[in-house]
Coordinates of C-alpha atoms in Angstrom, one line a residue:
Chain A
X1 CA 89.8 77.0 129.0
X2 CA 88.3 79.4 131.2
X3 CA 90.0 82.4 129.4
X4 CA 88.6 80.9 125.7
X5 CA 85.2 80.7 127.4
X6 CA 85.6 84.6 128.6
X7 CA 86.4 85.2 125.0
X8 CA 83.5 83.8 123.4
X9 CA 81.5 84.9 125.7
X10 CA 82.7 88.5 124.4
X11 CA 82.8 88.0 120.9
X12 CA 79.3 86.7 121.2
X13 CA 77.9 89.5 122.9
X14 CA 79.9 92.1 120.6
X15 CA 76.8 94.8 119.3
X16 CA 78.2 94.1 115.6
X17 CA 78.8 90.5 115.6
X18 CA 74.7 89.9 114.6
X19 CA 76.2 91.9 111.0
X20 CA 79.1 89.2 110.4
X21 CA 76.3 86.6 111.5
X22 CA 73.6 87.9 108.8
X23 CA 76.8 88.7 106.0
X24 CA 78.3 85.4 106.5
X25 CA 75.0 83.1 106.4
X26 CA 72.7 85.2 103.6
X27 CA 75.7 86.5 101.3
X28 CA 76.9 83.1 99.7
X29 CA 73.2 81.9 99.9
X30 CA 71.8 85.0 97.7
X31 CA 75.0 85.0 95.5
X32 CA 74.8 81.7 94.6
X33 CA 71.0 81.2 93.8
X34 CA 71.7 84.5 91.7
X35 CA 74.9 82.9 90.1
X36 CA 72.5 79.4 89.5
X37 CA 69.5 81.6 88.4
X38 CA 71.6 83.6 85.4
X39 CA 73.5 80.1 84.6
X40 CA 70.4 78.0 84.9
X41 CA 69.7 77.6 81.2
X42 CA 73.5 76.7 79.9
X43 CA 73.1 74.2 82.8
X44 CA 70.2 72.7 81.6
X45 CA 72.1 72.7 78.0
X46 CA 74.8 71.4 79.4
X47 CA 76.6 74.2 78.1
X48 CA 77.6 76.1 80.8
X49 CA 81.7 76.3 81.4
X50 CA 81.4 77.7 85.3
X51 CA 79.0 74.6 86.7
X52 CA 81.8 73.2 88.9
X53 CA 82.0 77.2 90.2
X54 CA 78.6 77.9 91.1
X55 CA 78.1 78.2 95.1
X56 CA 82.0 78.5 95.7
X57 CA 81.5 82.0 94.3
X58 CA 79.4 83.0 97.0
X59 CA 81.8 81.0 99.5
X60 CA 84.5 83.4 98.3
X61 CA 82.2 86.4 98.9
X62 CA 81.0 85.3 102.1
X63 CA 84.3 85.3 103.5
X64 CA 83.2 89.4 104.6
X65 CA 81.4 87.9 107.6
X66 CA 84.5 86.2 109.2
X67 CA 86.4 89.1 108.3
X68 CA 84.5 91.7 110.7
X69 CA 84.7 89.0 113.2
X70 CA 88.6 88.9 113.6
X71 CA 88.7 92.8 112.7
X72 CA 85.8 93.4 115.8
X73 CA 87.9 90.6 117.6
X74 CA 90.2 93.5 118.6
X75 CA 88.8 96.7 117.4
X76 CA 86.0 96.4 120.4
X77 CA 88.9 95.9 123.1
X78 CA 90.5 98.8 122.1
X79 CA 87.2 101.4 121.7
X80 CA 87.5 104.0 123.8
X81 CA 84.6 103.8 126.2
X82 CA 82.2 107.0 126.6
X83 CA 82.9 109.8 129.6
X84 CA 80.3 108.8 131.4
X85 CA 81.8 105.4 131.7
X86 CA 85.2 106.3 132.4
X87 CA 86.6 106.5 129.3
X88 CA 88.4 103.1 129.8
X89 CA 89.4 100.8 127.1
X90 CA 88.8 97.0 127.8
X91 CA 92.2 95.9 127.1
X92 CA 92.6 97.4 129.9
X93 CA 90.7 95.0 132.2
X94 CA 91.3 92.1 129.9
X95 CA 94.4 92.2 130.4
X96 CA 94.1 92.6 133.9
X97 CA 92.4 89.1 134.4
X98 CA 94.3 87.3 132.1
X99 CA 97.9 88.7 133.0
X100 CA 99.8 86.2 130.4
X101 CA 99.5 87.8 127.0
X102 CA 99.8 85.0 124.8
X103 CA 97.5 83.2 127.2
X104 CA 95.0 85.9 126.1
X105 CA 96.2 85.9 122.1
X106 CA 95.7 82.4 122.1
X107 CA 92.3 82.2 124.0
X108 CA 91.3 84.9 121.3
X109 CA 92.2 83.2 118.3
X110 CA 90.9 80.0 119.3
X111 CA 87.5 81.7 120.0
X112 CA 87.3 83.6 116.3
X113 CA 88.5 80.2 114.9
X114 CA 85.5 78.2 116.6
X115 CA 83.1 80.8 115.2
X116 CA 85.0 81.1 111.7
X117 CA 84.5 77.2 111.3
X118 CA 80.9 77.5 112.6
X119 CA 79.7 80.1 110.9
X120 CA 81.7 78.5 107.3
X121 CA 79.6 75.2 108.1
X122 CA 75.9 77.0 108.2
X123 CA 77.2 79.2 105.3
X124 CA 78.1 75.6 103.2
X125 CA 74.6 74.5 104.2
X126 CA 72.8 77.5 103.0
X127 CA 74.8 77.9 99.9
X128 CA 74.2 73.8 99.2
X129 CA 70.5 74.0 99.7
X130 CA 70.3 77.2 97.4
X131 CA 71.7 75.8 94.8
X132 CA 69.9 72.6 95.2
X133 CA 66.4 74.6 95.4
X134 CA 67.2 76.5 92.0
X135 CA 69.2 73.6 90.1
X136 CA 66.6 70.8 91.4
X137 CA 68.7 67.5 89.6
X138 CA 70.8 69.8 87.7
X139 CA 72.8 70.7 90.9
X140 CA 76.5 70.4 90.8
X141 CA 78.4 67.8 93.7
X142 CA 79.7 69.7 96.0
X143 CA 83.0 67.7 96.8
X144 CA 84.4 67.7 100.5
X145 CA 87.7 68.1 99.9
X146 CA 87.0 71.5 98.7
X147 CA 84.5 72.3 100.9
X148 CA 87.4 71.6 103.4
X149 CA 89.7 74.3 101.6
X150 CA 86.3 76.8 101.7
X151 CA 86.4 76.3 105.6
X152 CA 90.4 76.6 105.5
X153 CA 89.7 79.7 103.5
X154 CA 87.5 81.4 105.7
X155 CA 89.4 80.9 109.2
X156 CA 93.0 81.7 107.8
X157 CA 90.9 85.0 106.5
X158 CA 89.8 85.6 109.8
X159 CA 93.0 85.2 111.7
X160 CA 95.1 87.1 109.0
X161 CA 92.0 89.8 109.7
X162 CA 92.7 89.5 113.8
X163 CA 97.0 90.0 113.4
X164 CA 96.2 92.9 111.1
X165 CA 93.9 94.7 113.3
X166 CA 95.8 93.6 116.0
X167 CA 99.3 96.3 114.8
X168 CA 96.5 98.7 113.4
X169 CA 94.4 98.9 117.0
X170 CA 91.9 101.0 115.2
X171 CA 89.3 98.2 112.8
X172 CA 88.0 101.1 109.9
X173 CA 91.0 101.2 108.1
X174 CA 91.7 97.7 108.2
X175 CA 87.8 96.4 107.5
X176 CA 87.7 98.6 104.5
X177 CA 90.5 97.5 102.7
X178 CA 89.7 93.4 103.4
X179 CA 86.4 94.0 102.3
X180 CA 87.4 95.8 99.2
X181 CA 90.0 92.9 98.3
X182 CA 87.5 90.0 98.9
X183 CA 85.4 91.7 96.5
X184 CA 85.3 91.4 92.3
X185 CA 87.2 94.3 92.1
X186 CA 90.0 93.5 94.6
X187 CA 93.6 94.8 94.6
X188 CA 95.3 91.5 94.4
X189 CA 93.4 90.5 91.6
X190 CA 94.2 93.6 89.9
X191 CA 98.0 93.1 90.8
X192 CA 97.7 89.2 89.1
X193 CA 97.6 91.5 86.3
X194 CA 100.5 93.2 86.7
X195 CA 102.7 90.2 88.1
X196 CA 103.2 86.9 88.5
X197 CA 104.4 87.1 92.3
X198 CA 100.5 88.6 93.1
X199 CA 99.3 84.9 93.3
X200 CA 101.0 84.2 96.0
X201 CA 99.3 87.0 97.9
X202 CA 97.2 85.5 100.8
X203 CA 93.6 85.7 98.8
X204 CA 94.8 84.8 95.6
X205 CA 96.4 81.9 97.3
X206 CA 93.5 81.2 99.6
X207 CA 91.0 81.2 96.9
X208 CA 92.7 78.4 94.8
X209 CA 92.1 75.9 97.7
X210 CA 88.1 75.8 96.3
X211 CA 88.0 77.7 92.8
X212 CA 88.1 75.5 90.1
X213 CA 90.3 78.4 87.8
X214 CA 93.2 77.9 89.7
X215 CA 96.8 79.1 89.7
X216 CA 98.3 76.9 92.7
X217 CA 97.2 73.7 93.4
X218 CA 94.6 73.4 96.6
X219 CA 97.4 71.8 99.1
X220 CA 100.1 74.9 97.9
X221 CA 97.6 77.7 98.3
X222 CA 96.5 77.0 101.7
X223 CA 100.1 76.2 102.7
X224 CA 100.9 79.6 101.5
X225 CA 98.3 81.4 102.7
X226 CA 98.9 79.4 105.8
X227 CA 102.5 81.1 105.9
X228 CA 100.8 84.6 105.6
X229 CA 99.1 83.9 108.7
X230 CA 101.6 82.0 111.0
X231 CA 103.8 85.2 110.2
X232 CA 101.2 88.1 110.4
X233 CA 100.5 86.5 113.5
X234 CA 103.7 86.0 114.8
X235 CA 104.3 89.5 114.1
X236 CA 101.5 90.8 115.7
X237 CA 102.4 88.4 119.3
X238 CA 105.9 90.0 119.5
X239 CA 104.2 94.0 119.0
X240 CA 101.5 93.2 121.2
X241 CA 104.0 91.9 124.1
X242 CA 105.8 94.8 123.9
X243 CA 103.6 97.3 123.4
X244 CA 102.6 99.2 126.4
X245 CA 98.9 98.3 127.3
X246 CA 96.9 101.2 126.0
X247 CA 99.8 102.6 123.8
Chain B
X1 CA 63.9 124.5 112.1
X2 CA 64.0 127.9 113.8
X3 CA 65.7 130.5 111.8
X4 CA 69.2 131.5 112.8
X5 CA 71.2 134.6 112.7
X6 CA 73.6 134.3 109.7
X7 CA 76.8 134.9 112.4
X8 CA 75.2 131.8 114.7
X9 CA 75.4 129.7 111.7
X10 CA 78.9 131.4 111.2
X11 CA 80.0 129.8 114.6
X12 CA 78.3 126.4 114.4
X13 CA 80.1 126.1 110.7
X14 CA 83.0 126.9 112.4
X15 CA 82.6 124.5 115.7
X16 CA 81.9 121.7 113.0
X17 CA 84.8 122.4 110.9
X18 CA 87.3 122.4 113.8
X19 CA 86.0 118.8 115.4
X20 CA 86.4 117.9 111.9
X21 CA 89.8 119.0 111.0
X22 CA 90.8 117.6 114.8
X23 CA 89.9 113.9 114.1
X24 CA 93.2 112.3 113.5
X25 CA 91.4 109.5 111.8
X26 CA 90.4 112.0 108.8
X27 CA 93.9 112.9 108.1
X28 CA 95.1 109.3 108.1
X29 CA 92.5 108.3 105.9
X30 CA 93.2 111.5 103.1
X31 CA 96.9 110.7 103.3
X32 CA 96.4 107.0 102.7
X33 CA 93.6 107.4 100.1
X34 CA 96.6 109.8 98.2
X35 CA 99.2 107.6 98.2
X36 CA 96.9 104.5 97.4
X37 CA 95.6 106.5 94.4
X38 CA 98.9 107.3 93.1
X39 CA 99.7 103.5 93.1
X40 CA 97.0 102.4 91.4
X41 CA 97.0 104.9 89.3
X42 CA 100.8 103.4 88.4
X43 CA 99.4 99.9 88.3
X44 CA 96.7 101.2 85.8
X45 CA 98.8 102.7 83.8
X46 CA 101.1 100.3 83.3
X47 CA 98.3 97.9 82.5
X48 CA 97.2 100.4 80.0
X49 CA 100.5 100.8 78.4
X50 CA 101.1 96.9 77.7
X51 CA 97.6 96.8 75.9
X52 CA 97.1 97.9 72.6
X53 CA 97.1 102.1 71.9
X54 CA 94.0 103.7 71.1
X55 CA 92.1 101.3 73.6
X56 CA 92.4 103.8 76.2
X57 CA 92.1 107.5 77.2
X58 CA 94.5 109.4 79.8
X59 CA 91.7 110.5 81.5
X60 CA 89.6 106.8 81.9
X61 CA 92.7 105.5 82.9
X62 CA 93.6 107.9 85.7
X63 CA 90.1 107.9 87.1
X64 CA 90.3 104.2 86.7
X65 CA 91.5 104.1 90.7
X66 CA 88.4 106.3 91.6
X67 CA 86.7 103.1 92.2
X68 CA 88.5 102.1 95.3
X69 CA 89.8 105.8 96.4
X70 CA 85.5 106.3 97.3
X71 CA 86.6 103.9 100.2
X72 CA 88.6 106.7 101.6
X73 CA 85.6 109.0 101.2
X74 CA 83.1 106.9 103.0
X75 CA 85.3 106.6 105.8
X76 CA 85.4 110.1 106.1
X77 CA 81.4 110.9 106.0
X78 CA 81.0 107.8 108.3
X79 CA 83.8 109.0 110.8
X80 CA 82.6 112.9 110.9
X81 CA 79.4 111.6 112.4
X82 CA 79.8 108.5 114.2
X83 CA 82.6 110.0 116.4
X84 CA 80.3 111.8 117.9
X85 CA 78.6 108.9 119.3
X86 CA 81.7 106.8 120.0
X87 CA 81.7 108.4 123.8
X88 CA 79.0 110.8 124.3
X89 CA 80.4 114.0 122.5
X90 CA 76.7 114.0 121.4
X91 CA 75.3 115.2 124.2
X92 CA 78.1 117.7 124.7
X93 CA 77.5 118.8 121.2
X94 CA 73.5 119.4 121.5
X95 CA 74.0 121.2 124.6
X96 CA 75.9 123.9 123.3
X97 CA 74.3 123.8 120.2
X98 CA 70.4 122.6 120.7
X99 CA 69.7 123.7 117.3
X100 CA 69.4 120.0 116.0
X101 CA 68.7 120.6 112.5
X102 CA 71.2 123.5 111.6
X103 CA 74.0 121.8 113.9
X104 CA 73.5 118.5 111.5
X105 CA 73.7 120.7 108.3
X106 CA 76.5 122.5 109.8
X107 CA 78.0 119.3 110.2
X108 CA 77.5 118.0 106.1
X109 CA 78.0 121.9 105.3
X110 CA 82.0 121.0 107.4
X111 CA 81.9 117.4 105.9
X112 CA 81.4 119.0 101.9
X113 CA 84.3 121.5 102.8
X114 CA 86.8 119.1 103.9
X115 CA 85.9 117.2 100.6
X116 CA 85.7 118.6 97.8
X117 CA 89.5 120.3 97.8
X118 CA 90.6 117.0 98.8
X119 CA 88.5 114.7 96.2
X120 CA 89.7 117.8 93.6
X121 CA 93.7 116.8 94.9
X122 CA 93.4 112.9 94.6
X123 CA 91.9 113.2 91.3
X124 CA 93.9 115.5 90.1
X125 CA 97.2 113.8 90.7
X126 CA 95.5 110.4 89.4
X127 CA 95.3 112.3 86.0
X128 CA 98.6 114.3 86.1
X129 CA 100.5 110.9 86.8
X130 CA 99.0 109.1 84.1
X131 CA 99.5 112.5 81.8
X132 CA 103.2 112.2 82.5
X133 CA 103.7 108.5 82.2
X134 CA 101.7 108.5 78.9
X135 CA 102.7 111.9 77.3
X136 CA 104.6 109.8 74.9
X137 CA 102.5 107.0 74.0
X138 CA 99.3 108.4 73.3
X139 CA 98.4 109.9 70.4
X140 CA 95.2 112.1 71.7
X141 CA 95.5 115.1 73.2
X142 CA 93.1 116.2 76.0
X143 CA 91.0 119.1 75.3
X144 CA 91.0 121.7 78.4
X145 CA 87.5 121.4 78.5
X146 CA 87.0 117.7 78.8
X147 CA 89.6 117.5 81.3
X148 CA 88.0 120.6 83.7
X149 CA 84.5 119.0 83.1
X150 CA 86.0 115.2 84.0
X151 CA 87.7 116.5 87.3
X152 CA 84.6 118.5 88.4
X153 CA 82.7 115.6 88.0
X154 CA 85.0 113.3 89.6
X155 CA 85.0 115.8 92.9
X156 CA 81.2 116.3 92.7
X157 CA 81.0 112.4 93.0
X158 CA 83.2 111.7 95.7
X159 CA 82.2 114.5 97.6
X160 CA 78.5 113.3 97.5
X161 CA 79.3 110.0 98.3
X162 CA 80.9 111.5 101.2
X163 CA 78.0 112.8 101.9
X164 CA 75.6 110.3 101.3
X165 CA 77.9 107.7 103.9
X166 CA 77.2 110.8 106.4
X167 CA 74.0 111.1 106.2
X168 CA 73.6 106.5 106.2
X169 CA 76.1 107.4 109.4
X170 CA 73.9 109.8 111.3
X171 CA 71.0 107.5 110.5
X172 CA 72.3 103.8 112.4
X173 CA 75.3 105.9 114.1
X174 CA 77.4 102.8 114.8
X175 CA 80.6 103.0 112.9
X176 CA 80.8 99.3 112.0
X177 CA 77.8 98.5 110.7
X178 CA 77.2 101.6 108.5
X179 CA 81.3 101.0 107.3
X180 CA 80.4 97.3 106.2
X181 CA 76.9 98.5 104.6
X182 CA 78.3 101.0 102.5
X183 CA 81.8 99.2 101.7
X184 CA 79.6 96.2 101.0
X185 CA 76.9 97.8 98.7
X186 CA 79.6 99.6 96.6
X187 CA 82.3 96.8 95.9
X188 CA 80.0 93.4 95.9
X189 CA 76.3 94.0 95.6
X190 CA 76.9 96.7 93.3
X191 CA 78.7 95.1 91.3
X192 CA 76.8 92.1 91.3
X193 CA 73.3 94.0 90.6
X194 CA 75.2 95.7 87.4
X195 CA 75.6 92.3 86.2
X196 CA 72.3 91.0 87.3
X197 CA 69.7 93.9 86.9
X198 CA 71.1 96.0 83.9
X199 CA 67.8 97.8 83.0
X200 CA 67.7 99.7 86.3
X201 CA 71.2 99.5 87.4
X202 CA 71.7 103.2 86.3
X203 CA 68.9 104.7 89.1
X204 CA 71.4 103.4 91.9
X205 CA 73.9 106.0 93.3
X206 CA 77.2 103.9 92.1
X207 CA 76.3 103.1 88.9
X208 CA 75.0 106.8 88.1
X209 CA 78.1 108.2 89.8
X210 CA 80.3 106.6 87.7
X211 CA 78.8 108.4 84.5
X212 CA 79.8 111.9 86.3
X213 CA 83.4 111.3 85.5
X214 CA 84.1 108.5 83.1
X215 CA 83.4 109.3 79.4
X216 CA 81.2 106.7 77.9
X217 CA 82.9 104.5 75.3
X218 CA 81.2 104.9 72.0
X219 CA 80.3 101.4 71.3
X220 CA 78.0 101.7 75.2
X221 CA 73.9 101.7 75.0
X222 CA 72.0 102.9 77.6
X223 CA 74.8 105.2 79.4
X224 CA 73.6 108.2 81.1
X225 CA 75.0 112.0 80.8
X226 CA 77.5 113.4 83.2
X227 CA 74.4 115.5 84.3
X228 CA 71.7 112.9 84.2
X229 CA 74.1 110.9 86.7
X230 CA 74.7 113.9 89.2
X231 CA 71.1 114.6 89.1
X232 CA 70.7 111.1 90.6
X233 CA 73.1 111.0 93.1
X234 CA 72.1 114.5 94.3
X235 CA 68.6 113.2 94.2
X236 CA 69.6 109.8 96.9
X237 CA 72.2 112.0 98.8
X238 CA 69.4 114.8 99.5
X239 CA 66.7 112.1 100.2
X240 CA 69.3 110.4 102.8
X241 CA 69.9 113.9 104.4
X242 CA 66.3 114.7 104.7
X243 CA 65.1 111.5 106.6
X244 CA 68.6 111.7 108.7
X245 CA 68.1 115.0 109.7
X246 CA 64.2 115.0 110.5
X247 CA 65.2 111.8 112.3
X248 CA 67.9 113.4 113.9
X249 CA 65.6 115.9 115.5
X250 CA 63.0 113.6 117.0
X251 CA 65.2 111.3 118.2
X252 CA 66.2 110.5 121.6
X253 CA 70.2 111.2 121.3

């Protein structure tokens, strides 16, 4: 308990985390009340084929700001500090206090999980009252149960972010390519095009726990992309174990 | 800015080109962005082979990839200047060189040298593997000129978006932050503000970049010359150089 507290405490005070904060919290917002502002009159018609959509959208867009959070996660204990500090890398003393490496996996994931769910719920709100302010009565229900698969969504992203940066060490390369692929133009997307087997890529499969234009059904995609995390993770526990400290 | 010797420039050209060339991250990134652009380039072209002919060109379809390969080139204008304030190489940097605006030049001078050959390479081989694959299939042949003028503007675009994430680096000098503006602004909001705002979508750097390399479909209104679209990107790139480097001299380092 005392090691997860050390570890929010650090994410928390991370210089970059205010960016995953503002990303997380504004993105869905501003994409959805665009989305509800460009489908507002089909709406009102009662025309409009992506009303059941509108806000989840923005959730899937979102999703960046829980991504920099598991990529800074371990990107910052791995930063080589400046000369005039020593050039030290925290994993260094991190792992100094908290000798048990698992110990100080775990405490790590739990605390990007706490923050993933957190930051999902003010996200939901934000998108919820957007929509709400732009749609007035016209508003679609927002239905828990994918709600649910939206928070799902956004922690297995930010733990499947974590593992990854966790083998790479270094957060660019890593941060640039999740970004890219939780974007309209991502690589998985462009692989559904190519094959079948792409849906069952982590996003794809993620994203059909809340998107209405599905290819799984909500329990199989998060149990899929649940897979893709227990073994990224995995993975990333037995490298990390071995791995000489500052290797 | 006080004017240097030629030879002085010479030296801080060539202090900036060797920190450059030394960054492991830079090579890592050029390699990756190569091989990434050679499999996308497959994916695209298979794609384009299954649709119908004469919906496609060799040359859209192997630039098709340039889309994601700028990733590679932000990286490498943000990394070039934010390593130097990843552990204080600034200071070393300024004290052998207290010339602040030619040392920054010098520095997007290096930056523009390391690009350009290799924005030339990745789009080359983009083409030359959809050239090969399609040799068969389509029907129109490429004329020299189109092909030169395409790959020109292709490298003129990535290298200025190079540029332009260097000059966004040296202004907030944090890697992070300036990585998940730019990354952000060119695959999301981008995007998004195509869709949303189309009558002014073609003053913003992406939009107008894009019209330096792809030739515009017939059938498309409003799209801008190759030249009206470098014009504009030069125009952003040299107004994010300007404020970074007159920031970059009064500012405490």
């Amino acid at each position: 308990m005392r090691a997860f507290n050390a570890e929010l405490s650090k994410l928390l005070s991370l210089p970059g985390i205010w960016l995953a904060f503002v990303i997380g919290v504004l993105a869905p917002a501003v994409v959805a009340a665009l989305d509800s502002i460009v489908e507002k009159a089909d709406i009102v018609a009662g025309i409009s084929t992506r009303l059941s959509d509108i806000g989840y959208i923005g959730l899937g867009f979102g999703v960046q700001g829980v991504i920099i959070i598991g990529v800074l996660a371990i990107s910052s204990e791995y930063v080589t500090e400046s000369s005039e500090a020593g050039e030290g890398q925290q994993i260094t003393t991190s792992l100094t206090v908290i000798a048990s490496r698992l110990q100080f996996l775990l405490a790590k994931a739990c605390a990007v999980i706490v923050i993933s769910v957190l930051l999902c719920i003010v996200a939901i709100m934000t998108t919820v009252l957007a929509t709400q302010l732009i749609l007035g009565e016209h508003a679609p229900e927002f239905e828990w149960t994918r709600l649910i698969g939206a928070v799902c969504y956004w922690t297995f992203t930010a733990l499947l972010s974590f593992g990854i940066t966790l083998l790479t060490k270094n957060g660019i390369i890593p941060l640039t390519v999740l970004i890219i692929n939780s974007s309209v133009v991502s690589f998985s997307f462009l692989l559904t095009k190519a094959t079948k087997l792409a849906f069952y890529l982590p996003d794809r499969a993620g994203m059909d726990m809340f998107m209405s234009e599905r290819y799984l059904t909500p329990v199989t995609g998060g149990l899929v992309m649940l897979a893709w995390v227990v073994v990224i993770l995995i993975v990333a526990a037995i490298e990390f174990r071995r791995r000489d400290v500052t290797a | 800015m006080r004017v240097l010797s030629s030879k002085t420039f010479t030296r801080i050209l060539g202090a900036e080109l060797d920190k450059l060339m030394t960054l492991p991250l830079i090579w890592l990134t050029l390699m990756s962005t190569l091989i990434i652009n050679v499999g996308l380039a497959a994916a695209y072209t298979s794609s384009s082979l299954q649709a119908e002919a004469g919906t496609f060109t060799i040359l859209n379809t192997g630039l098709a990839s340039m889309g994601y390969v700028q990733a590679g080139f932000i990286i490498i204008g943000i990394v070039a200047v934010c390593s130097e304030y990843t552990a204080g190489q600034i200071r070393t940097t300024l004290t052998t060189i207290p010339w602040r605006g030619w040392q920054l030049t010098a520095k997007y001078v290096a930056v523009a040298m390391v690009t350009i050959p290799a924005a030339l390479i990745i789009a080359a081989t983009g083409v030359l593997y959809t050239f090969i694959m399609m040799r068969d299939t389509a029907s129109v042949a490429i004329e020299i000129n189109t092909l030169i003028a395409t790959l020109v503007g292709a490298t003129g675009y990535l290298t200025l978006t190079s540029l332009l994430s260097a000059a966004l680096g040296s202004l907030i000098r944090r890697t992070t932050p300036v990585l998940v503006t730019l990354v952000s602004y060119y695959f999301i909001v981008g995007p998004l503000m195509r869709d949303a705002l189309p009558s002014i979508k073609n003053y913003f750097p992406d939009t107008a970049g894009y019209y330096m390399y792809m030739v515009p479909y017939a059938n498309e209104i409003n799209a801008l010359t190759s030249v009206q679209g470098t014009g504009i990107v030069m125009v952003w790139t040299l107004i994010l150089i300007i404020i970074a480097i007159v920031f970059y001299r009064k500012r405490d380092a």
